[in-house]
Amino acid sequence: MSHWSRGRAAFIARVLLCAAAAWASSGAAAAASGVEQLREFVDTARSAQGEFEQTVSSASGRRAQQASGSFVFLRPGKFRWSYDKPYPQLLVSDGEKLWSWDRDLNQVTVKRLGDALGSTPAAILAGSGTLDRDFNLAEAGSGDGLDWVLATPKHAESGFQSIRLGLAGGLLKRMELQDNFGQTTMIVFRSLEPNARPDPSLFRFVPPAGADVIGD
């Protein structure tokens, strides 16, 4: 597995451990503050599907790494996150295990989810609505047509210093993550369909024939 691919897989595994997104949509949300919109979609929506664009920038100023693909989530704990560019890679959570498949190498890494959600960004997207237990939430102003929320993890082991979330009309549009190594990741969500009804088979993964399986 290439250095870029390993780094990307490790990062997304942290971000999307047990991940399953939730986007709420309501008329009142448009006039609500960022924190109010965030609480509403965490409390009410159960699933979403769409596309994403991801940019990872290092503190050293090295050239940013870009990727894109599609996703589908079902709260709590199930997701399918598929990279199309620049290299194909698939991450699937069935609510109990997280599977990462590097198609080029036909290598599968599997981890048990356990209590790994905690204060990770996935807790905002995929958790059971206990935001205040794991994060300090604060209004972060408006910009780029979005209302911003700053989420600071309460537990040091989360691996992240802070998470900025941009919302508009009750929909999560952007996440900006600052990790403990000075790396910044921006994820832009596009073509969102909140409260989708995904096929349950999307959250099941069987390693392909001949794949090298590593982990639990």
XYZ file of C-alpha atoms in Angstrom:
216
model
C 0.000 0.000 0.000
C 1.425 3.435 -0.910
C 2.316 5.995 1.765
C -0.528 8.234 0.533
C -3.006 5.370 0.594
C -1.973 4.199 4.072
C -2.217 7.713 5.456
C -5.595 8.293 3.887
C -6.995 4.999 5.144
C -5.727 5.602 8.678
C -7.204 9.087 8.781
C -10.610 8.116 7.434
C -10.726 5.138 9.757
C -10.416 7.587 12.661
C -12.894 10.040 11.191
C -15.468 7.475 10.191
C -15.183 4.804 12.839
C -18.746 3.662 13.245
C -19.750 6.524 10.993
C -23.264 6.971 9.715
C -24.329 10.457 8.777
C -27.438 12.415 9.725
C -28.705 15.485 7.978
C -31.866 17.189 9.227
C -34.033 19.377 7.057
C -36.713 21.685 8.436
C -38.059 25.141 7.743
C -37.091 26.399 11.180
C -33.473 25.340 10.715
C -32.758 28.042 8.166
C -33.135 30.754 10.813
C -31.492 28.745 13.595
C -27.973 29.212 14.877
C -25.236 26.811 13.875
C -25.383 24.913 17.162
C -29.166 24.663 16.965
C -28.964 23.283 13.427
C -26.312 20.786 14.486
C -28.366 19.558 17.414
C -31.434 19.204 15.230
C -29.874 17.035 12.571
C -28.168 14.856 15.197
C -31.506 14.426 16.972
C -33.810 13.817 14.029
C -32.243 12.480 10.839
C -31.364 8.835 10.491
C -29.491 8.524 7.198
C -28.031 10.295 4.191
C -26.292 9.634 0.925
C -24.377 11.778 -1.516
C -20.910 12.685 -2.731
C -17.860 14.200 -1.072
C -14.641 16.001 -1.876
C -11.745 15.772 0.548
C -8.593 17.868 0.857
C -5.813 17.069 3.342
C -3.182 19.733 4.079
C -0.124 19.329 6.294
C 1.401 21.893 8.629
C 4.640 21.745 6.627
C 2.926 23.199 3.579
C 3.373 20.156 1.393
C 1.098 19.852 -1.613
C -2.463 19.127 -0.518
C -3.825 15.630 -1.092
C -7.216 15.528 -2.786
C -9.750 12.745 -3.104
C -13.415 12.324 -3.991
C -16.126 9.708 -3.996
C -19.547 8.802 -2.656
C -21.058 7.805 0.668
C -24.150 6.395 2.314
C -24.838 6.326 6.066
C -27.412 4.780 8.361
C -27.503 5.861 11.990
C -26.276 4.496 14.240
C -23.051 2.898 13.199
C -23.366 1.864 9.564
C -21.740 3.444 6.553
C -20.211 2.893 3.153
C -17.521 5.393 2.138
C -16.157 4.854 -1.356
C -13.170 6.650 -2.866
C -13.252 6.916 -6.647
C -10.314 9.287 -7.198
C -7.366 9.336 -7.228
C -7.282 5.656 -6.203
C -10.217 3.306 -5.549
C -10.704 2.353 -1.919
C -13.727 1.235 0.073
C -14.569 1.539 3.766
C -17.618 -0.251 5.159
C -19.002 -0.369 8.682
C -21.664 -2.901 9.623
C -22.075 -1.408 13.097
C -19.690 -3.899 14.676
C -16.637 -3.941 12.413
C -14.917 -1.480 10.109
C -13.602 -2.922 6.844
C -11.062 -1.100 4.661
C -10.374 -2.547 1.223
C -7.499 -1.402 -0.978
C -8.668 -2.658 -4.356
C -5.344 -2.278 -6.138
C -3.553 -4.476 -3.594
C -6.625 -6.606 -2.818
C -5.818 -6.060 0.853
C -8.480 -5.835 3.569
C -7.986 -4.356 7.046
C -10.698 -5.034 9.625
C -11.129 -3.518 13.098
C -13.705 -3.968 15.804
C -15.559 -0.753 16.523
C -16.051 -1.241 20.246
C -16.159 2.090 22.048
C -13.956 3.781 19.463
C -16.541 6.409 18.499
C -16.035 8.603 21.560
C -14.898 12.138 20.810
C -14.063 11.549 17.159
C -15.725 13.447 14.306
C -17.772 10.317 13.707
C -19.527 10.895 17.017
C -21.052 14.020 15.515
C -22.097 12.208 12.369
C -22.882 8.778 13.715
C -23.389 8.939 17.438
C -26.501 8.477 19.485
C -27.074 12.159 20.140
C -24.771 12.570 23.156
C -22.879 15.550 21.741
C -22.545 17.377 25.050
C -21.000 14.361 26.719
C -18.068 14.270 24.278
C -17.751 17.816 22.890
C -17.777 21.443 23.896
C -19.872 23.230 21.260
C -19.586 26.916 20.433
C -20.874 29.251 17.746
C -18.092 30.081 15.261
C -19.746 32.819 13.223
C -20.854 32.851 9.602
C -18.865 32.663 6.394
C -19.050 31.246 2.871
C -22.833 31.188 3.233
C -22.620 28.799 6.186
C -23.244 28.968 9.919
C -20.207 27.524 11.690
C -19.900 25.471 14.872
C -16.655 24.751 16.705
C -16.645 21.321 18.368
C -13.779 20.699 20.792
C -13.329 17.114 22.028
C -13.461 16.679 25.801
C -11.185 13.640 25.702
C -7.533 13.928 24.691
C -7.455 10.459 23.134
C -9.761 11.574 20.324
C -6.743 12.501 18.172
C -8.276 15.847 17.147
C -7.777 19.353 18.443
C -10.958 20.763 16.966
C -13.667 20.268 14.378
C -15.419 23.082 12.519
C -18.790 22.266 10.979
C -20.524 24.424 8.385
C -24.302 24.182 8.128
C -26.975 25.815 6.003
C -30.717 25.247 6.126
C -30.292 22.397 8.591
C -27.883 20.508 6.314
C -24.263 19.723 7.084
C -22.236 21.104 4.193
C -18.638 21.019 5.359
C -16.321 19.630 8.019
C -12.864 21.036 8.753
C -10.757 18.895 11.058
C -7.537 19.850 12.815
C -5.672 16.841 14.198
C -2.964 16.681 16.842
C -0.211 16.579 14.215
C -1.132 19.882 12.595
C -2.871 18.230 9.650
C -6.057 19.867 8.368
C -8.711 17.933 6.496
C -11.662 19.550 4.765
C -14.605 17.437 3.642
C -17.234 19.057 1.428
C -20.545 17.211 1.109
C -22.437 17.472 -2.194
C -25.675 16.130 -3.718
C -26.983 15.293 -0.273
C -30.138 13.255 0.100
C -31.094 13.296 3.782
C -33.177 10.504 5.264
C -32.450 8.196 2.362
C -33.502 4.555 2.559
C -30.289 2.681 1.794
C -30.209 -0.994 0.884
C -29.030 -2.908 4.021
C -26.690 -4.947 1.841
C -24.534 -1.837 1.351
C -23.330 -2.189 4.932
C -22.205 -5.797 4.620
C -18.721 -6.646 3.401
C -17.264 -9.990 2.385
C -13.539 -9.978 1.555
C -12.957 -10.756 -2.125
C -11.470 -14.111 -3.080
C -7.741 -14.147 -2.548
C -7.663 -10.941 -0.503
C -5.039 -10.531 2.209
C -7.075 -9.920 5.391
C -5.391 -8.143 8.302
C -6.955 -7.626 11.727
C -9.841 -9.006 13.770
